[in-house]
XYZ file of N, CA, C and O in Angstrom:
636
model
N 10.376 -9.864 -3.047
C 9.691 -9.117 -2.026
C 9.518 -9.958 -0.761
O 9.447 -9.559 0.401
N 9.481 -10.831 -1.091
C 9.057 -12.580 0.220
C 10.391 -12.240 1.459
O 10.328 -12.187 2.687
N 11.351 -12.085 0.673
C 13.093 -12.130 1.084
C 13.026 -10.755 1.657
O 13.670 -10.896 2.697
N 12.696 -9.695 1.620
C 12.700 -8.447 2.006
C 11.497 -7.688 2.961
O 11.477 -6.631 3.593
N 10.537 -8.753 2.740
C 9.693 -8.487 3.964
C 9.456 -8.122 5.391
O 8.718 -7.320 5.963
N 10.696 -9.345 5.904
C 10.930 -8.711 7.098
C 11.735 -7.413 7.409
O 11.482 -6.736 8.405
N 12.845 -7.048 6.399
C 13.413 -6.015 6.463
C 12.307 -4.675 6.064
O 12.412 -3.509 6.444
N 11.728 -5.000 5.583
C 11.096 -3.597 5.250
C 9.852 -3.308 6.614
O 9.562 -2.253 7.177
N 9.282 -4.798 6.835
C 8.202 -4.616 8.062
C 9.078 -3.592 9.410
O 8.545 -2.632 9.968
N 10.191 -3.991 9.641
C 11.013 -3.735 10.227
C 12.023 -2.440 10.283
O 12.648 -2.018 11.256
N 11.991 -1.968 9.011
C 11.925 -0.371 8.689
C 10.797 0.801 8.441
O 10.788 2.029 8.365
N 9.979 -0.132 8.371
C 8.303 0.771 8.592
C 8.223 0.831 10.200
O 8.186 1.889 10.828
N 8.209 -0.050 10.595
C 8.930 0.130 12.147
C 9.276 1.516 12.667
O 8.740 2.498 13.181
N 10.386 1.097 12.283
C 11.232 2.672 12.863
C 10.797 4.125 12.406
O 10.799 5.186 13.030
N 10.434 3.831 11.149
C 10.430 5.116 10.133
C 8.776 5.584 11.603
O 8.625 6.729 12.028
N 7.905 4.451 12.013
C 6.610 5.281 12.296
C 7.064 5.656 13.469
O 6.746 6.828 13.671
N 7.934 4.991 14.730
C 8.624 5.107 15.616
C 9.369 6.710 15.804
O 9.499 7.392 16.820
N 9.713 6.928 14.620
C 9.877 7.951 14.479
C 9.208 9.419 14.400
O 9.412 10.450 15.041
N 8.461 9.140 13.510
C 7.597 10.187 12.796
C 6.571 10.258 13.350
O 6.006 11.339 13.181
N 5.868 9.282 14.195
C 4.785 9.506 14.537
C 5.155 9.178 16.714
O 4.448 8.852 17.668
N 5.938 9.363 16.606
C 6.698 8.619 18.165
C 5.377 7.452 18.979
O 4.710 7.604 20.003
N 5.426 6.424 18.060
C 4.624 5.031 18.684
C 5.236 4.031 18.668
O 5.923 3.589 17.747
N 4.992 3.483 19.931
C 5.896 2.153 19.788
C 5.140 0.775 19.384
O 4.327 0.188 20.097
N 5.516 0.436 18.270
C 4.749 -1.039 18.179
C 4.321 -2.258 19.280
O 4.940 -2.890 20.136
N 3.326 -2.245 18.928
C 2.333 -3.187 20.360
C 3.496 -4.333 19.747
O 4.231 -4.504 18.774
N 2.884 -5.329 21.759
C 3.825 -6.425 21.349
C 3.448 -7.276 20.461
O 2.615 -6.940 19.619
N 4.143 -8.899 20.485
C 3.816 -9.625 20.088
C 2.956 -10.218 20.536
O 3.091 -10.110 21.755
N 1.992 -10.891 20.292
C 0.812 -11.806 20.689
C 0.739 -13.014 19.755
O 0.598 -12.485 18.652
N 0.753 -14.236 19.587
C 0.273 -15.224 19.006
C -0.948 -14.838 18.418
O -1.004 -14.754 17.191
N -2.448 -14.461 19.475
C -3.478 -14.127 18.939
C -3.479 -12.983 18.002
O -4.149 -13.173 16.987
N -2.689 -11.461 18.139
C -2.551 -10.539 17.001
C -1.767 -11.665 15.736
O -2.295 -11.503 14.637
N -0.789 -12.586 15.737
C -0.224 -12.782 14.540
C -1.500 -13.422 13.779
O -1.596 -13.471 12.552
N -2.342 -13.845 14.577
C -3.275 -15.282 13.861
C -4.236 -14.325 13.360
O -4.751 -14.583 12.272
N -4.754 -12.672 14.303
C -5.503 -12.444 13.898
C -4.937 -11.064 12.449
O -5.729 -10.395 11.786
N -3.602 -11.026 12.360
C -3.189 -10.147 11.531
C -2.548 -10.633 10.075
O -2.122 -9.972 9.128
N -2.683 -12.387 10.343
C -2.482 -13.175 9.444
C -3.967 -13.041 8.832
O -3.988 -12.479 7.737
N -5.354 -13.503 9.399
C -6.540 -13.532 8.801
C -6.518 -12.236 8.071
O -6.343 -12.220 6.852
N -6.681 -11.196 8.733
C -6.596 -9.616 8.134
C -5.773 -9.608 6.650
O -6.443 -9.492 5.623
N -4.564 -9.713 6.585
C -3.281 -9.779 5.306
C -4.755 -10.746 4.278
O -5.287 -10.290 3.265
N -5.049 -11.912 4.847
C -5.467 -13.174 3.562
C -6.212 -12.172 3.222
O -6.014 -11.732 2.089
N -7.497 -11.371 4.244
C -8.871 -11.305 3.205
C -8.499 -9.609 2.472
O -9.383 -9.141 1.755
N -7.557 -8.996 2.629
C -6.925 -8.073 2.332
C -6.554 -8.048 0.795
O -6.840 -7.295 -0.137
N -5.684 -9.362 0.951
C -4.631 -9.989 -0.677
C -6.403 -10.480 -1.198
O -6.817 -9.884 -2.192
N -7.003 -11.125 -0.789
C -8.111 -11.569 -1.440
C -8.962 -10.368 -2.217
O -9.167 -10.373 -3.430
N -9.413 -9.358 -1.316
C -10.311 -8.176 -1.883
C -9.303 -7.645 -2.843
O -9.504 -7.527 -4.052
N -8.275 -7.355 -2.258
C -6.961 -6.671 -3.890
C -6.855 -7.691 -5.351
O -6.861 -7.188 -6.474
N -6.768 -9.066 -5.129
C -6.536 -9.851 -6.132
C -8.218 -9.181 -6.770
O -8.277 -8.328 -7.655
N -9.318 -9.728 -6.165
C -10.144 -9.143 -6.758
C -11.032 -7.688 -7.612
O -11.911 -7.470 -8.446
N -9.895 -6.853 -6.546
C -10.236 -5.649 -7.280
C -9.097 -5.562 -8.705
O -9.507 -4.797 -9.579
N -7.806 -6.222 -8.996
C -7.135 -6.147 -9.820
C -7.547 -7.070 -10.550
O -6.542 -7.670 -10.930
N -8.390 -7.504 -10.941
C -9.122 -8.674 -11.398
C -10.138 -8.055 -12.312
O -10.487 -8.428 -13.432
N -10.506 -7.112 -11.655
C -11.427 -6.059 -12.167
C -11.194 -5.643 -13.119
O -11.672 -5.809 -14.241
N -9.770 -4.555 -12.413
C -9.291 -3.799 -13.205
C -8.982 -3.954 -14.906
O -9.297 -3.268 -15.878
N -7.891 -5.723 -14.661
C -7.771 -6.167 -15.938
C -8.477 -6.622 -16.896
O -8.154 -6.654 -18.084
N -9.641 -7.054 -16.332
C -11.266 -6.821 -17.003
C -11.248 -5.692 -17.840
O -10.905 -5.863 -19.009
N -11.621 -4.325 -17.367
C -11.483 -3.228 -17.719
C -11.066 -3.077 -18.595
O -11.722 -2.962 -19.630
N -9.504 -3.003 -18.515
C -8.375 -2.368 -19.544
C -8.616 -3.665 -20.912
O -8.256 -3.167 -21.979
N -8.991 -4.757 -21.045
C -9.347 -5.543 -21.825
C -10.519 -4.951 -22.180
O -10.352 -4.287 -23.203
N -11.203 -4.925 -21.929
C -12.875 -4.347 -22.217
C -12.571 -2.740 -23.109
O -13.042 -2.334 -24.171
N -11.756 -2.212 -22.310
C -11.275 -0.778 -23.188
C -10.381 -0.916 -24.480
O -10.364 -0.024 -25.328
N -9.631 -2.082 -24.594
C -9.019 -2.290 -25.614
C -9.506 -2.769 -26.948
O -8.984 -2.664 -28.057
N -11.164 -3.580 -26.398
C -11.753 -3.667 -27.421
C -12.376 -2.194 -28.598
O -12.564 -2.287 -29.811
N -12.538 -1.163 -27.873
C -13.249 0.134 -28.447
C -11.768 0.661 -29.509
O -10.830 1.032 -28.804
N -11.513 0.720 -30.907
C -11.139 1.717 -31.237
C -10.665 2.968 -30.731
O -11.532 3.761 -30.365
N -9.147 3.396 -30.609
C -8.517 4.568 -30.305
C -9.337 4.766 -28.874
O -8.513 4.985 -27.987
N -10.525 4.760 -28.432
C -10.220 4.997 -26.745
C -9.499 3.682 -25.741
O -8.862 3.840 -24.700
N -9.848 2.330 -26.457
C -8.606 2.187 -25.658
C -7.795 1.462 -26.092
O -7.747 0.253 -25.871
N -6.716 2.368 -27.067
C -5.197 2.525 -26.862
C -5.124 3.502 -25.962
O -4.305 3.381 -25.051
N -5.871 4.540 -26.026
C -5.612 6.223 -25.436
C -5.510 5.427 -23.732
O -4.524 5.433 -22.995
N -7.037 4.710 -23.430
C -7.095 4.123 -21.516
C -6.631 3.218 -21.308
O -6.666 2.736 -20.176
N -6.070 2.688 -22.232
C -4.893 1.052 -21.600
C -3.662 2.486 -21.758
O -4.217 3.158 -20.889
N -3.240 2.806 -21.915
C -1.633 3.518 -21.595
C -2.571 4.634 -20.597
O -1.886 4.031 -19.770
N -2.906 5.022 -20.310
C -3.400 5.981 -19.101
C -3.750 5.041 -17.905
O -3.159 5.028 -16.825
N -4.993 4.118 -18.333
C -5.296 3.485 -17.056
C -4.496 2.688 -16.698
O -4.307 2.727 -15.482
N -3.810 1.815 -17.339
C -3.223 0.463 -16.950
C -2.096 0.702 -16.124
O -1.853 -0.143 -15.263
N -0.994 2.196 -16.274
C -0.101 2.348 -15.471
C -0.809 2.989 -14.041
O -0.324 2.807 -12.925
N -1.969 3.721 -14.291
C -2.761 4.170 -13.189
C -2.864 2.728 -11.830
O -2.391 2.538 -10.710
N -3.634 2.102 -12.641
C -3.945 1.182 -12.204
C -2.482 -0.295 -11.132
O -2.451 -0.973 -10.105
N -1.835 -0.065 -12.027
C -0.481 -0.855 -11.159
C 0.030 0.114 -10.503
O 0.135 -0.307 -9.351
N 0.532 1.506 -10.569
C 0.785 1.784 -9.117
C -0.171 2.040 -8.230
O 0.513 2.524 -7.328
N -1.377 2.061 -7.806
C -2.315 1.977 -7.714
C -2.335 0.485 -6.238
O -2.440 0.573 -5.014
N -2.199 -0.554 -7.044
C -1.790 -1.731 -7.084
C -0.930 -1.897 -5.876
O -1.309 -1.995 -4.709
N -0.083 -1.909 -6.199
C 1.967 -1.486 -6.281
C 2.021 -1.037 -4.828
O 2.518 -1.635 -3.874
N 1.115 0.696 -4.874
C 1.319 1.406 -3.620
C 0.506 0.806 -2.589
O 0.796 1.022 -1.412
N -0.230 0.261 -2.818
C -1.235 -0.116 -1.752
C -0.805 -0.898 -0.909
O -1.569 -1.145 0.024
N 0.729 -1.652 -0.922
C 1.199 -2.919 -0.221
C 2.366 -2.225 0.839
O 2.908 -2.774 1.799
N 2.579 -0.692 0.277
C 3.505 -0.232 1.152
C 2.527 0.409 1.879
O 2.658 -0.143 2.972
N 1.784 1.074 1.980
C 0.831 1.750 2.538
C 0.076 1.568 3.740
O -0.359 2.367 4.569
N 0.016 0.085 3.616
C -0.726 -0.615 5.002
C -0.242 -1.154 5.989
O -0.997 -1.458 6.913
N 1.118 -1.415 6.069
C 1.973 -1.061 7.660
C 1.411 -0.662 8.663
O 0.874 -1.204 9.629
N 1.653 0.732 8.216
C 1.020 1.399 9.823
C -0.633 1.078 9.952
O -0.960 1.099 11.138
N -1.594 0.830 9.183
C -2.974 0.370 9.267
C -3.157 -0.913 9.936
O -4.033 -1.307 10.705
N -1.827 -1.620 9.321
C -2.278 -3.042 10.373
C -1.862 -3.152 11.702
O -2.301 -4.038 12.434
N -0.818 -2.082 12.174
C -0.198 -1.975 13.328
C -1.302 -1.009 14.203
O -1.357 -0.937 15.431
N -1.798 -0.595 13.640
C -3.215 0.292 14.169
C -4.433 -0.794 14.135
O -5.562 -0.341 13.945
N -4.269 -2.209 14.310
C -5.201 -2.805 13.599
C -6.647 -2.661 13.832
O -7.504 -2.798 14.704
N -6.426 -2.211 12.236
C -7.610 -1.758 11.696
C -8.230 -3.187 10.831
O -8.318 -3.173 9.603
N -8.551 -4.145 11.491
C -9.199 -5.702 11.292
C -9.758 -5.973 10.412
O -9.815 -6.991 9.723
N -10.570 -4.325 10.369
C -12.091 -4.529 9.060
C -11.726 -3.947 7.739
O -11.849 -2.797 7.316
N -11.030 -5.513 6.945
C -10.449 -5.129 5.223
C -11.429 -3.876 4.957
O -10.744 -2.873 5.154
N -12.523 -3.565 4.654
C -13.857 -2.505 4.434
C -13.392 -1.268 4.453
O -13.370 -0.500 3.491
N -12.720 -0.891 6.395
C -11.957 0.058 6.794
C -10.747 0.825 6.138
O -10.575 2.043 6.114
N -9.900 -0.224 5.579
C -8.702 -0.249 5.344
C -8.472 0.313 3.794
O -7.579 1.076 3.424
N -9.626 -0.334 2.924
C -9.766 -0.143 1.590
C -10.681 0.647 1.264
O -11.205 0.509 0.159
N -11.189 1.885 2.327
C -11.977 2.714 2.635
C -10.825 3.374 2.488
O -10.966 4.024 1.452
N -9.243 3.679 3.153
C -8.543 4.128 3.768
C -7.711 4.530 2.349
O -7.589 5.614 1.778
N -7.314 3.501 2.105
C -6.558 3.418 0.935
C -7.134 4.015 -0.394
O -6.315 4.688 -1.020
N -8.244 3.915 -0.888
C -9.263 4.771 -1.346
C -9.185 6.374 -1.370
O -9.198 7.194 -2.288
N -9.117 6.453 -0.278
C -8.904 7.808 0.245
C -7.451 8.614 -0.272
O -7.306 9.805 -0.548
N -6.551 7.613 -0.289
C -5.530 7.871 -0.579
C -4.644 7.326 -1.841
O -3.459 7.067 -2.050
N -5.955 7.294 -2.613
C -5.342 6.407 -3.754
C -4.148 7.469 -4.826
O -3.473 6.872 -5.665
N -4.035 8.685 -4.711
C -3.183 9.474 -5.902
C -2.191 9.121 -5.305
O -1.443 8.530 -6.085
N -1.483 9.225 -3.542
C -0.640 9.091 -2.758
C -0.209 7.426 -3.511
O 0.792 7.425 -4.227
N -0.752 6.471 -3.380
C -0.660 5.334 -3.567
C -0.089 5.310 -5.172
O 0.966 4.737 -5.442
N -0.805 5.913 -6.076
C -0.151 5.473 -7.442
C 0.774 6.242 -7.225
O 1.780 5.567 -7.444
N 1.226 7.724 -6.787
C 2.766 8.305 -7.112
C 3.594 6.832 -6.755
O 4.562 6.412 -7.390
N 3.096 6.313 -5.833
C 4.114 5.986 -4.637
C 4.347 4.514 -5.486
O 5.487 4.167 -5.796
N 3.607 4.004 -5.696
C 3.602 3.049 -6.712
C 4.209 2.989 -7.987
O 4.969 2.051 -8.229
N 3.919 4.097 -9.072
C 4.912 4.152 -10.351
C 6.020 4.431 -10.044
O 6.861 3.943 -10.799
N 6.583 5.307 -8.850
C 8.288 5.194 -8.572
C 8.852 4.163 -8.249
O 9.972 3.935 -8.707
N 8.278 3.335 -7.441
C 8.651 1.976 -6.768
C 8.859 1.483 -8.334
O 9.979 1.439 -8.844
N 7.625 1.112 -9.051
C 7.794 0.279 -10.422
C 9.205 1.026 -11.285
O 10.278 0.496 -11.573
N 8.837 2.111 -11.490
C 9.896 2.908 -12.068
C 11.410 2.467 -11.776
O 12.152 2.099 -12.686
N 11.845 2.539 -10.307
C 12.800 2.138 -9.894
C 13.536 0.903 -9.883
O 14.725 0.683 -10.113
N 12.521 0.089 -9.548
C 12.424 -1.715 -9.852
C 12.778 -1.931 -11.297
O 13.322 -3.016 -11.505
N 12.569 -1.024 -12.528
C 12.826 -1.058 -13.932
C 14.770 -1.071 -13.773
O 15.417 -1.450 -14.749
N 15.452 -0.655 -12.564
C 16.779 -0.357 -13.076
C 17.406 -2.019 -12.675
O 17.271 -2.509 -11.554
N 18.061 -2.687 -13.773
C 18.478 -3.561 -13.015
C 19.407 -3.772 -11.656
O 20.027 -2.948 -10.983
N 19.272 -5.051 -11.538
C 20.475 -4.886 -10.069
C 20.213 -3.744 -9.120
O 19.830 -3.861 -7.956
N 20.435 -2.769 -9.685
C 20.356 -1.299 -8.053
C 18.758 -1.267 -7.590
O 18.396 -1.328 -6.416
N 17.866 -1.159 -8.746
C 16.498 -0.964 -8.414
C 16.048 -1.851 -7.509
O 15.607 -1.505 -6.413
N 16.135 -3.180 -7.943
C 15.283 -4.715 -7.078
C 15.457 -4.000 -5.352
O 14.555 -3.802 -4.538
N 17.312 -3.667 -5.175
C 17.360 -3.660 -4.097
C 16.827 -2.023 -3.105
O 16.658 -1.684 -1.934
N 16.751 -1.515 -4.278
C 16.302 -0.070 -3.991
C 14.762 0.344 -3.833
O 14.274 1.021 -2.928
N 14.228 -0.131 -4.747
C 12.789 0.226 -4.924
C 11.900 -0.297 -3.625
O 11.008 0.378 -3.113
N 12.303 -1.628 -3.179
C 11.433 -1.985 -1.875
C 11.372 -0.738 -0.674
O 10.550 0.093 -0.289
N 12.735 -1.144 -0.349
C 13.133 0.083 0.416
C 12.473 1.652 0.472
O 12.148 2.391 1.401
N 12.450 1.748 -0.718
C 11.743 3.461 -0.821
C 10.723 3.278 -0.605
O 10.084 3.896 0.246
N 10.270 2.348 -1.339
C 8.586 2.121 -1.462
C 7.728 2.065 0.128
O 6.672 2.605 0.458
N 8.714 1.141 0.945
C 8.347 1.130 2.268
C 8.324 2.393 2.918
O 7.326 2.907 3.424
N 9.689 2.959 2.874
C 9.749 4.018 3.320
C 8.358 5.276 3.617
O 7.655 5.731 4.519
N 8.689 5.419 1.724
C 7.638 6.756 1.703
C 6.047 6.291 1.921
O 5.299 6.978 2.616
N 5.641 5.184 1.331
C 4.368 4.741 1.916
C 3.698 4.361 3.333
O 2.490 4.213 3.516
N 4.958 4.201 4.528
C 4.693 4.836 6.133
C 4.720 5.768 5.716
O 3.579 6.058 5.356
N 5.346 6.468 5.524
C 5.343 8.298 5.738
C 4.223 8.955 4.888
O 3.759 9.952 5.442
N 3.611 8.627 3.566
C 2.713 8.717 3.459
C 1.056 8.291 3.867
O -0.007 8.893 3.710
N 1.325 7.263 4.326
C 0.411 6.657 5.092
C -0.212 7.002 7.045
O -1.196 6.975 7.784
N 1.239 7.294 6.989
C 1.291 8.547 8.687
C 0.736 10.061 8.437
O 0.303 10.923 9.202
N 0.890 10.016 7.368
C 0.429 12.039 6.851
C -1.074 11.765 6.818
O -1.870 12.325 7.573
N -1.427 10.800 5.824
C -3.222 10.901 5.462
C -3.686 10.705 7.050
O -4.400 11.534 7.614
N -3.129 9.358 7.772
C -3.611 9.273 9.102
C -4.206 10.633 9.914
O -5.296 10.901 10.419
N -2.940 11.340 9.779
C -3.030 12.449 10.691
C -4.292 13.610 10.401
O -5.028 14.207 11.187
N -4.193 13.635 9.030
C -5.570 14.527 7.791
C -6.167 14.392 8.526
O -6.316 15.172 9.467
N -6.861 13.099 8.320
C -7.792 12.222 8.867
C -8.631 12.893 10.310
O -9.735 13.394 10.524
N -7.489 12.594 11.058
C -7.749 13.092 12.220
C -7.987 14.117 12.831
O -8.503 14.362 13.922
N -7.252 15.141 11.436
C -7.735 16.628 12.070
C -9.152 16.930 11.096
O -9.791 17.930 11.424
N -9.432 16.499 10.468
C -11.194 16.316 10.022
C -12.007 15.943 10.725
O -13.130 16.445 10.697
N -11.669 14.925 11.585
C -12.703 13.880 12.337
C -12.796 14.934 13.569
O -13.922 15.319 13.883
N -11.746 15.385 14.234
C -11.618 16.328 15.856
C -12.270 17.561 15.830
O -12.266 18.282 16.828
């Protein structure tokens, strides 16, 4: 994903360029430093909420038959969940939206969007060779475009 980063930052790009006709602000040193801080405490609140999670699904595995039944329900819930949330925030940081709070307010909001979008990506990533190179790609894809749709919700609630 490290190796494909820029290609996909860079096709979320276009795809919002498109769909939403905005052109990405420029570059700034101060946006990278301050969109670098944003990403850390971002990966930080996610490591921690998946931290949680695996808490959880351990904690459920201790109970008899409910969890076998919520480790195979939650646990795939839970990674695309995961999964989707990394394609999703593109256009949020290009909108920067600074305050992690905001963002995972946002994502929240859109969490069913996020696991579809997430178990296909995983799903896909399952095929060898074609998937690795396939699954990023989509994943980016449909998570701007899903992430441009809730935006817009959003907005016609708030107006």
């Amino acid at each position: 994903m490290v190796l494909f980063s820029p290609f996909l930052g860079y096709m979320s790009e276009e795809v919002e360029r498109r769909e939403a006709g905005r052109e990405p602000a420029p570059f700034t040193w101060r946006g990278a430093g301050a969109d670098a801080l944003r990403g850390s405490l971002l990966a930080l609140a996610t490591t921690a909420l998946s931290l949680f999670a695996l808490v959880l699904c351990f904690a459920l595995e201790a109970i008899p038959l409910v969890g076998t039944v919520g480790g195979l329900v939650l646990a795939p819930v839970f990674q695309g969940f995961f999964a989707g949330m990394n394609f999703f925030d593109p256009p949020l940081e290009r909108r920067r939206l600074r305050h992690v709070g905001e963002s995972l307010r946002f994502l929240w909001r859109s969490r069913w969007r996020l696991v579809a979008n997430g178990l296909v990506f995983l799903a896909l990533l399952a095929i060898p060779v074609v998937g690795w190179f396939l699954a990023p790609g989509y994943a980016a894809l449909a998570g701007t475009i899903g992430s441009l749709r809730r935006l817009r919700e959003d907005r016609g609630r708030l107006a």
